[in-house]
Coordinates of N, CA and C and ligand atoms in Angstrom, one line a residue:
X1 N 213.8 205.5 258.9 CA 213.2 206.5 258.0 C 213.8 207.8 258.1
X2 N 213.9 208.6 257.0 CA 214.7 209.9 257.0 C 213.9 210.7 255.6
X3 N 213.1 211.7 257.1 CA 212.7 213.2 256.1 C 213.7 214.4 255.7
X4 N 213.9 214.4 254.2 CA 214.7 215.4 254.2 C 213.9 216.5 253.9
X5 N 214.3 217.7 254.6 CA 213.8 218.7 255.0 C 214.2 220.1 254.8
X6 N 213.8 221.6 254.9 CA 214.6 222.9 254.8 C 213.5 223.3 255.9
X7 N 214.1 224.3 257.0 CA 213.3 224.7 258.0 C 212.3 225.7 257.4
X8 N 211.0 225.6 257.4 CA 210.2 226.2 257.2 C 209.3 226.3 255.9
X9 N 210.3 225.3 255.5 CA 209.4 224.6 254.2 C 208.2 224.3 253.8
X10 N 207.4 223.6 253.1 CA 206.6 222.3 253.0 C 206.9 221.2 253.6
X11 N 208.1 221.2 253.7 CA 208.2 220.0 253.9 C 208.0 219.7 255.7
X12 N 208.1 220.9 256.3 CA 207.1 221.2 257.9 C 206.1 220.5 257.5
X13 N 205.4 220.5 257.1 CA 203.6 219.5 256.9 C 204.2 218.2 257.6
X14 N 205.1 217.2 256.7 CA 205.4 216.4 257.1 C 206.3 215.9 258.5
X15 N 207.0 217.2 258.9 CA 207.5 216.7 259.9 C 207.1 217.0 261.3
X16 N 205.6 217.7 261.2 CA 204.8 217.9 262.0 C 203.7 216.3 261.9
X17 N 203.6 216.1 260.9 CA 202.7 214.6 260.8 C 203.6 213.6 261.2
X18 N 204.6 213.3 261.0 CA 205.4 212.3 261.5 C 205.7 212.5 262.9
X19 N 205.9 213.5 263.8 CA 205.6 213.9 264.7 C 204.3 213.2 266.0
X20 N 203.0 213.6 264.7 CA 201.6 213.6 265.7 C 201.3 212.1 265.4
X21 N 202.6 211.3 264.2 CA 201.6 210.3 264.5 C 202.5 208.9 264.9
X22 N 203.9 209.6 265.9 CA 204.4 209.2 266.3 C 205.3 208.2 265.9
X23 N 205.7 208.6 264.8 CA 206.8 207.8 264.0 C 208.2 208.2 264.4
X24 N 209.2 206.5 264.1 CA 210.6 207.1 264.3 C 211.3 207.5 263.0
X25 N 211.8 208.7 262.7 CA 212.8 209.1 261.6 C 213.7 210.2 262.2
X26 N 214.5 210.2 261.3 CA 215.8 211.5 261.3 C 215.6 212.0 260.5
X27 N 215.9 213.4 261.2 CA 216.0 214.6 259.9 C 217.3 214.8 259.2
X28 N 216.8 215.3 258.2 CA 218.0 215.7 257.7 C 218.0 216.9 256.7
X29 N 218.8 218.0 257.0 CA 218.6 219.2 256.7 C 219.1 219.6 254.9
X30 N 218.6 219.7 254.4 CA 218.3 220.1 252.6 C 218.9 221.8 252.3
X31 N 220.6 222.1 252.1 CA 220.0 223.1 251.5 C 219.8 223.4 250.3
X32 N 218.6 224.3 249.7 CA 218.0 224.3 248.7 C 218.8 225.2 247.6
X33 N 219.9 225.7 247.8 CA 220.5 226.3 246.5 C 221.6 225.4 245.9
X34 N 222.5 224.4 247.2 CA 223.1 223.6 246.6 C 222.9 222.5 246.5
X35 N 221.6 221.8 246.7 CA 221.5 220.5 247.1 C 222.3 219.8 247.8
X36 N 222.9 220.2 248.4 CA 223.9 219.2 249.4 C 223.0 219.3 251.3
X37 N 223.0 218.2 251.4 CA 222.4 217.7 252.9 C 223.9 218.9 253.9
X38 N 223.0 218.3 255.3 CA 224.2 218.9 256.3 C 225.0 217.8 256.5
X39 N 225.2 216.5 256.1 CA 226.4 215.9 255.8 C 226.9 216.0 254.7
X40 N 226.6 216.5 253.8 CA 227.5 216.6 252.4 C 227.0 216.1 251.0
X41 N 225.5 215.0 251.6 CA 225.0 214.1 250.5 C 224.7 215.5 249.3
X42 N 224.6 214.7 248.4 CA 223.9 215.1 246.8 C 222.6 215.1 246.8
X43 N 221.6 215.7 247.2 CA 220.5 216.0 247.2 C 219.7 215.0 245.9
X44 N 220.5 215.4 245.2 CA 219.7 215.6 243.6 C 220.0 214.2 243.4
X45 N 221.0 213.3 243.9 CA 220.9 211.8 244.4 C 219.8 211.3 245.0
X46 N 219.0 211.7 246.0 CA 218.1 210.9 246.7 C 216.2 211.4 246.0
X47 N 216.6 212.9 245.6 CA 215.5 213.6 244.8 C 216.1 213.9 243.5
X48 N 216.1 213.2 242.7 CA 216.5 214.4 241.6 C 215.1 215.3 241.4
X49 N 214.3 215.9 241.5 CA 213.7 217.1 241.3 C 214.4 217.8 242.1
X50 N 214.8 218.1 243.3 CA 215.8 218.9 243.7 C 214.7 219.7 245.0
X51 N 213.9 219.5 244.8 CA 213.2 219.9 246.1 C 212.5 219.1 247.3
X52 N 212.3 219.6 247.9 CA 211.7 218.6 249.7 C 210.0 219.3 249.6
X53 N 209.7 218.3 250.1 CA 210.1 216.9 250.9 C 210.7 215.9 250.3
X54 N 211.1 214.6 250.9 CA 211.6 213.4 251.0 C 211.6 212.7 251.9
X55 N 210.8 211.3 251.6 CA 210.8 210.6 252.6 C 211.7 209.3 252.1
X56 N 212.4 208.8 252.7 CA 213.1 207.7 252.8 C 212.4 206.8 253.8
X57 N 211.9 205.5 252.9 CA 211.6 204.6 254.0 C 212.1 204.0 254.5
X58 N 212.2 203.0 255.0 CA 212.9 202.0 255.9 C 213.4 200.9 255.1
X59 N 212.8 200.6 254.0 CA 212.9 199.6 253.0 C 213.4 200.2 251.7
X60 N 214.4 201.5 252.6 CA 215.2 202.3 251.5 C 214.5 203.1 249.9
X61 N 212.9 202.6 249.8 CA 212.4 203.6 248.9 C 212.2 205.0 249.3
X62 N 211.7 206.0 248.7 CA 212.0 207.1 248.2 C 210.8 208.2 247.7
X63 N 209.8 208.5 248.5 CA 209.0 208.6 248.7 C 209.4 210.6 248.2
X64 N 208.6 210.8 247.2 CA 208.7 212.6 247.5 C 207.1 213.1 246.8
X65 N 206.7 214.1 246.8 CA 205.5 215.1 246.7 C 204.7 215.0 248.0
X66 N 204.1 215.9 248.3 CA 203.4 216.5 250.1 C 202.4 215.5 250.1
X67 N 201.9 215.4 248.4 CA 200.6 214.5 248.8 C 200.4 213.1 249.1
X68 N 201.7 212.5 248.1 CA 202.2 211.3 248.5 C 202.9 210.3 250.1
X69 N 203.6 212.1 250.4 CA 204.1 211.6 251.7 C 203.1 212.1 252.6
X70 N 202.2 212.8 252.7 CA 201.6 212.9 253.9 C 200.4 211.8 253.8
X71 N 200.1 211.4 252.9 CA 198.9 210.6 252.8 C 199.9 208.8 253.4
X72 N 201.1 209.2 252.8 CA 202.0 207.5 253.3 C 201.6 207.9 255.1
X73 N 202.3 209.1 255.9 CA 202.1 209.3 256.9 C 201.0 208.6 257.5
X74 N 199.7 209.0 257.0 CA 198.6 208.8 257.4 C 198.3 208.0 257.8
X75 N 198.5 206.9 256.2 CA 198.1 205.6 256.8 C 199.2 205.0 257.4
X76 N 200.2 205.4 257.8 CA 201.2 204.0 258.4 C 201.4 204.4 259.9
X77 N 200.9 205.8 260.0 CA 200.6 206.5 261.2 C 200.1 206.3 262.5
X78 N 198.5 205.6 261.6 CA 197.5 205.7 262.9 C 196.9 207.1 262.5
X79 N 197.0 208.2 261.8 CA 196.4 209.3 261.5 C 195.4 209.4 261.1
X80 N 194.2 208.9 262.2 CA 192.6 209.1 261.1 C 192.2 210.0 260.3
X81 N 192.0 209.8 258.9 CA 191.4 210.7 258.2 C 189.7 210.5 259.0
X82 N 189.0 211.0 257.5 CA 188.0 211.6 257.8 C 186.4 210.5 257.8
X83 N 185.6 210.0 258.8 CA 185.3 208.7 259.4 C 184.1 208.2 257.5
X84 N 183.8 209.3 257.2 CA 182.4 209.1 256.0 C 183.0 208.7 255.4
X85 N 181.8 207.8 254.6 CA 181.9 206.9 253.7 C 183.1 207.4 252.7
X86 N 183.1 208.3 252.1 CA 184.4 209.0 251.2 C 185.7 209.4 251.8
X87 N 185.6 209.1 252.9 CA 186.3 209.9 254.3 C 188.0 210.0 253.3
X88 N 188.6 208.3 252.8 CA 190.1 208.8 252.2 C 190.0 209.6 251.2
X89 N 188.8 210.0 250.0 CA 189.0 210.2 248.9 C 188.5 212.0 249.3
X90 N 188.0 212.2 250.4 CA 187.9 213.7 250.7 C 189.3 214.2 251.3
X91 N 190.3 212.6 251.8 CA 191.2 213.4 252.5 C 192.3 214.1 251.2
X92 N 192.3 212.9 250.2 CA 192.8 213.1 249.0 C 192.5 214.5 248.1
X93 N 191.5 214.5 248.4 CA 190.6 216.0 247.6 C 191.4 216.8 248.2
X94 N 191.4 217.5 249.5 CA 191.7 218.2 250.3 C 193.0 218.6 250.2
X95 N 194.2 217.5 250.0 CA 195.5 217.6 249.7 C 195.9 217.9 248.8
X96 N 195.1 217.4 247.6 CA 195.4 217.9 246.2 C 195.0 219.9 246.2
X97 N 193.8 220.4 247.1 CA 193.5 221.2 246.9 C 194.3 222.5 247.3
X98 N 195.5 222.0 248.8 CA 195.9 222.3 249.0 C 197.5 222.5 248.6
X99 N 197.7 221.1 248.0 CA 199.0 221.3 247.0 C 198.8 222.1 245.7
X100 N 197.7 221.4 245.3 CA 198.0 222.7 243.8 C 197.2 223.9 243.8
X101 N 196.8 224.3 244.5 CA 195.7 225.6 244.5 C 196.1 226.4 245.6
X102 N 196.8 226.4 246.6 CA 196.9 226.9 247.9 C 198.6 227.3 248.0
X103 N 199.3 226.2 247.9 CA 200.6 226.0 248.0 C 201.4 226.9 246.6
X104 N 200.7 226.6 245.6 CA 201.2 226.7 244.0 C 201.3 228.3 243.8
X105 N 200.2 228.8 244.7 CA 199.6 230.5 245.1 C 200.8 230.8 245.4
X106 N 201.6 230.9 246.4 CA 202.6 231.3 246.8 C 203.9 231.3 246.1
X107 N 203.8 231.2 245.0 CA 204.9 231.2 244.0 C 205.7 232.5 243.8
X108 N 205.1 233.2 243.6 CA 205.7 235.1 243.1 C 206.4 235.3 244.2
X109 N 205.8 234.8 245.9 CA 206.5 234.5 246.6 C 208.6 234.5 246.9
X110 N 207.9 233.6 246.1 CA 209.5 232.3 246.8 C 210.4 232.6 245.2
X111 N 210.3 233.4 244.7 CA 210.6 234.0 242.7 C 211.6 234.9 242.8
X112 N 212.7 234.6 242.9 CA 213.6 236.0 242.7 C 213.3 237.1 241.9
X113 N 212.8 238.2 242.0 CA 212.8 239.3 240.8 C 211.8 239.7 240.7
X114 N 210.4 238.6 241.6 CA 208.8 238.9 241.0 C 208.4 239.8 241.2
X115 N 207.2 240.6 240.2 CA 206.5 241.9 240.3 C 206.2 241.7 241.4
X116 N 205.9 243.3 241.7 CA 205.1 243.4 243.0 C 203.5 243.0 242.3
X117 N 203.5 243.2 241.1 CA 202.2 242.7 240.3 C 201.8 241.8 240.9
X118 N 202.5 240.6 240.4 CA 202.5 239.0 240.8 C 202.1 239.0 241.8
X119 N 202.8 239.5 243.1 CA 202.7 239.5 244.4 C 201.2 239.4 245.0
X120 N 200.6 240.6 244.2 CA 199.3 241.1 244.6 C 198.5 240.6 244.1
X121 N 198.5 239.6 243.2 CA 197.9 238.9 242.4 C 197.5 237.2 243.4
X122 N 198.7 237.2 243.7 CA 198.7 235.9 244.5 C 199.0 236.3 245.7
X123 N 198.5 236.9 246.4 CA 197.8 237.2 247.7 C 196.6 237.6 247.5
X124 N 195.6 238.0 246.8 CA 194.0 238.2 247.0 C 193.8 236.4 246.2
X125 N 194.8 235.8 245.4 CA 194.1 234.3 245.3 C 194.2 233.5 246.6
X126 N 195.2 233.6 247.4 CA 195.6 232.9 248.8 C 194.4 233.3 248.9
X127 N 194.1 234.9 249.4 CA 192.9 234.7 250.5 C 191.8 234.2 249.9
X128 N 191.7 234.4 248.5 CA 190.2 233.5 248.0 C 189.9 232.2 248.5
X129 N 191.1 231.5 248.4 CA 191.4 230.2 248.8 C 191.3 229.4 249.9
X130 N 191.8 230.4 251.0 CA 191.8 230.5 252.4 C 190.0 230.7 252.8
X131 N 189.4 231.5 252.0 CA 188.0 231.9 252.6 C 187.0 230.9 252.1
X132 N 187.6 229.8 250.5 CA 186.6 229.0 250.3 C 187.0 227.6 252.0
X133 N 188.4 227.5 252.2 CA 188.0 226.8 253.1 C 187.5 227.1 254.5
X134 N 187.8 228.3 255.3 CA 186.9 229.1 256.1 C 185.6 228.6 256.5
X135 N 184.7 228.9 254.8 CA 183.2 228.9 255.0 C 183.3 227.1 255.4
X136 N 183.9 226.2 254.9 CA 183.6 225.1 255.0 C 183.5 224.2 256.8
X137 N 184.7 225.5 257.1 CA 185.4 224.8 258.4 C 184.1 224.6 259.3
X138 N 184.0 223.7 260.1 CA 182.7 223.3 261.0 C 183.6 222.8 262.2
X139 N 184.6 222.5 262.6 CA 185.1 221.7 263.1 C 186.3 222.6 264.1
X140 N 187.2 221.9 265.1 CA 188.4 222.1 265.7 C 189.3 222.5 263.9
X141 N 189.3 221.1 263.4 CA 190.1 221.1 262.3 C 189.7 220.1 260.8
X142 N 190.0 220.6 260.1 CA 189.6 220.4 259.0 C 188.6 219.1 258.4
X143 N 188.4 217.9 259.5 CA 187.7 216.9 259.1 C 187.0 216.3 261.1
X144 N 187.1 217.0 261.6 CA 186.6 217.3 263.1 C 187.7 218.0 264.2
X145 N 187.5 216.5 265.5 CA 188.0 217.2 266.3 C 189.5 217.0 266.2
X146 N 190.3 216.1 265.5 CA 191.6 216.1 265.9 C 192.3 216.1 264.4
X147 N 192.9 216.6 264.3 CA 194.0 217.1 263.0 C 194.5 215.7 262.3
X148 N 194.1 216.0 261.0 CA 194.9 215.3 259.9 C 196.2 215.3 259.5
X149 N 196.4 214.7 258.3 CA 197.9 215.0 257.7 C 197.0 216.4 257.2
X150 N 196.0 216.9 256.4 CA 195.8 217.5 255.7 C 195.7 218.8 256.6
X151 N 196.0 218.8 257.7 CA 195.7 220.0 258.6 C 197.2 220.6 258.9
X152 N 198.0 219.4 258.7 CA 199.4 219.8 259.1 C 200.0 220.4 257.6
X153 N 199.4 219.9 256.5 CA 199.7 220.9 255.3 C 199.0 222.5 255.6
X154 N 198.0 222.2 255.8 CA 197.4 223.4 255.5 C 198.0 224.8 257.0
X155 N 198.6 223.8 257.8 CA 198.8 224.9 258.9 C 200.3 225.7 258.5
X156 N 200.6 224.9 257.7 CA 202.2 225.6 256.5 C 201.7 226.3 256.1
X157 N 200.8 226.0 255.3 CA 200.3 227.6 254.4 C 200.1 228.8 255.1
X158 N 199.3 227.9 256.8 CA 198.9 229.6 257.1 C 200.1 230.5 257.4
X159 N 200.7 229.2 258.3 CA 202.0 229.8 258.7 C 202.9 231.0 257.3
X160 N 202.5 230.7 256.1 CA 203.2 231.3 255.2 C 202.7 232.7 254.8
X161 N 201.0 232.2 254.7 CA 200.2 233.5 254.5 C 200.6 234.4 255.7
X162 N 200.9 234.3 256.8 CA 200.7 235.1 257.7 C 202.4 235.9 257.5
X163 N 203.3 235.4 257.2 CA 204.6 235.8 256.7 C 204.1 236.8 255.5
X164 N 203.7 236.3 254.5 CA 203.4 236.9 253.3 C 202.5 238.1 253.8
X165 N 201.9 238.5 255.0 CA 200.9 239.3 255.1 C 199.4 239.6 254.4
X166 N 199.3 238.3 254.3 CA 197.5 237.5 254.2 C 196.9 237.2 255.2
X167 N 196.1 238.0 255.7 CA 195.1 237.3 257.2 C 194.6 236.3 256.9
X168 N 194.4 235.3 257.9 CA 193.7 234.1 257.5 C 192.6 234.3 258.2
X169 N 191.4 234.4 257.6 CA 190.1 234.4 258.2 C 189.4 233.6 259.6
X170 N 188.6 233.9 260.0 CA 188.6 234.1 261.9 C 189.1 231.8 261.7
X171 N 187.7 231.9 261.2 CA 188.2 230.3 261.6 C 189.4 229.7 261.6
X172 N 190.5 230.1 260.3 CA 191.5 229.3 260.2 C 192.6 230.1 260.9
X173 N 192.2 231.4 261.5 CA 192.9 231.7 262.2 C 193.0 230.9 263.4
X174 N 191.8 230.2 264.1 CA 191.7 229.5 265.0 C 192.5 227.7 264.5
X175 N 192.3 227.7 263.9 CA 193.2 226.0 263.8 C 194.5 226.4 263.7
X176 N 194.8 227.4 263.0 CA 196.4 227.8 263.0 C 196.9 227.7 264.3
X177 N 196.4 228.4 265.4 CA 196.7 228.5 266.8 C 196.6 227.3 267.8
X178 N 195.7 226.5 267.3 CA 195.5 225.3 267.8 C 196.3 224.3 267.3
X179 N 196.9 224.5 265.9 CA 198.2 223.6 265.8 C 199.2 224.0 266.2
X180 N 199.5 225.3 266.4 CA 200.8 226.2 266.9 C 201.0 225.3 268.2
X181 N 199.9 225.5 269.2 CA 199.9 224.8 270.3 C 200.5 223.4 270.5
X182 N 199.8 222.5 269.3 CA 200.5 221.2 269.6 C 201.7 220.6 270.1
X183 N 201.8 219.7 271.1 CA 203.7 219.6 271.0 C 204.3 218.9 269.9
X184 N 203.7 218.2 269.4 CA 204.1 217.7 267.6 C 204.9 219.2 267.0
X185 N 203.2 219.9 266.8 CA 204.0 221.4 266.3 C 205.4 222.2 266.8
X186 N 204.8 222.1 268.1 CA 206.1 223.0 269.1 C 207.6 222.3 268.6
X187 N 207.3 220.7 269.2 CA 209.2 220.3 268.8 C 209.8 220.5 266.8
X188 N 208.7 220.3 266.4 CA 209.1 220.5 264.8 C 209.6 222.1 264.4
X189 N 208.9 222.5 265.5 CA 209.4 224.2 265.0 C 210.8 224.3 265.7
X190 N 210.9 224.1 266.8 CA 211.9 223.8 267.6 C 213.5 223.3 266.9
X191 N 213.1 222.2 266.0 CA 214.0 221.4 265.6 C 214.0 222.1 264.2
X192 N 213.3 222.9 263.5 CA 214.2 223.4 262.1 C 214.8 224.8 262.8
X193 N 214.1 225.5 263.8 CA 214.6 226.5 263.9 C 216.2 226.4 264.2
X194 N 216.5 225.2 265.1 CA 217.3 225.5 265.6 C 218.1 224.7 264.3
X195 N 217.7 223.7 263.3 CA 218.5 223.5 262.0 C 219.4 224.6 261.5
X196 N 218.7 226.1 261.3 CA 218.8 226.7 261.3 C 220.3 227.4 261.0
X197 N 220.7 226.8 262.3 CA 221.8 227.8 263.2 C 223.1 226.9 262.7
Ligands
LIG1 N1 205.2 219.4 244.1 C1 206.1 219.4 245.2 C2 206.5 220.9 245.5 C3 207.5 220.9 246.7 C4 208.1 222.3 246.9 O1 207.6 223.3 246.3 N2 209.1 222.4 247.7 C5 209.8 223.6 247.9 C6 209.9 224.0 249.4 S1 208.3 224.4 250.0 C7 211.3 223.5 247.4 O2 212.0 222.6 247.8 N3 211.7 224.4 246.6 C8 213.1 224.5 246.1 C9 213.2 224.2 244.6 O3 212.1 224.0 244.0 O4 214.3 224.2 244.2 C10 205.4 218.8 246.5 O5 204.2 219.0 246.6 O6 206.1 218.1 247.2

C-alpha cells in the first residue's frame, strides 16, 4: 500500500491514521506544482485530479478524497469509530463536516494573490467552525476516549488554524496536544518533515 503524500498537507490525516492503526504502506512524496513523485512518477497518472491524498491499495486500486481514504483506514484498521447505534453514519457526518466546511475554509489560505479580505473572512468562519465543534466536545477526542480517523483529520486543521493564526478554543486546544503527543503523530511529523529536506 502507498500513500501519496506532501508534508503537511491533508493528506497528514491519513498518514497519521495509517500510522495509529497500524498499517503497512510507503510513502511517497507528491510535489504539488509539478506533479512529479520523488521518483519521477506523473502524479496526474495515479490522481488525475492532481492533488493528495492517495491511497494505493495492495490490489493496486486507487483510492483518493480524505473522506474516502480515512474512512477505508478505519475500517481495514481496527480504528473504532463511534460505539452508538449511528456510531459509522456520525463518523461519516463528522468527515464530511470536516472536509467541506472546515478544510474548504482554508482556501484564501493556500490562493496565490488572496485578499487580505478573503483571509479575514475565512478565519472568523474557521473559528465559527472550530467553536460549533468545541461546544460538542465531551470527550479526550472527538467520539470518546481514543482517537478516530476523524480526529486525525481534524487535528490537520488545527494544526493549520494555528499556522493561519486562529486559536482553537480551550477544548480543541486540548485534543490538538493530545494528538501532538501521540507516537503515530510524532513519527508522521517526523517523516514529512524530514521529506522535506
Ligand atoms: N477534496 C479533496 C481535497 C484535497 C486537497 O485539498 N488537497 C490539497 C492539499 S491539502 C492539494 O493537494 N492541493 C493541491 C492542488 O489542489 O493542486 C480531498 O478531500 O481529498
Amino acid at each position: 500500500m502507498q500513500l501519496y503524500f506532501a508534508p503537511g498537507a491533508c493528506s497528514l490525516a491519513g498518514h497519521i491514521a495509517l500510522r495509529e492503526a497500524g498499517l503497512a504502506f510507503d510513502l511517497a512524496r507528491v510535489d504539488l506544482k509539478t506533479h512529479r513523485t520523488q521518483t519521477g512518477q506523473d502524479y496526474l497518472q495515479i490522481n488525475p485530479k492532481g492533488y493528495v491524498p492517495a491511497l494505493v491499495l495492495d490490489d493496486g486500486e486507487t483510492l483518493t478524497e480524505n473522506i474516502a481514504v480515512l474512512t477505508w483506514i478505519g475500517d481495514h484498521g481496527g480504528l473504532a469509530g463511534p460505539a452508538a447505534a449511528l456510531g459509522r453514519y456520525r463518523l461519516l457526518e463528522m468527515l464530511a463536516y470536516i472536509s467541506t466546511e472546515l478544510h474548504k475554509s482554508f482556501k484564501p489560505f493556500f490562493t496565490p494573490g488572496a485578499e487580505a479580505a478573503a483571509k479575514d473572512q475565512a478565519s472568523r468562519t474557521i473559528a465559527q467552525r472550530l467553536d460549533y465543534l468545541d461546544e460538542r466536545l465531551s470527550a479526550d477526542f472527538l467520539f470518546g476516549a481514543a482517537p478516530t480517523v476523524a480526529d486525525c483529520y481534524l487535528y490537520v486543521m488545527l494544526r493549520w488554524a494555528q499556522g493561519v493564526g486562529v486559536n482553537a478554543p480551550a477544548r480543541l486546544a486540548g485534543l490538538r496536544d493530545r494528538m501532538t503527543e501521540r507516537p503515530a503523530t510524532q513519527t508522521a511529523l517526523q517523516q514529512e518533515e524530514a521529506a522535506k529536506a
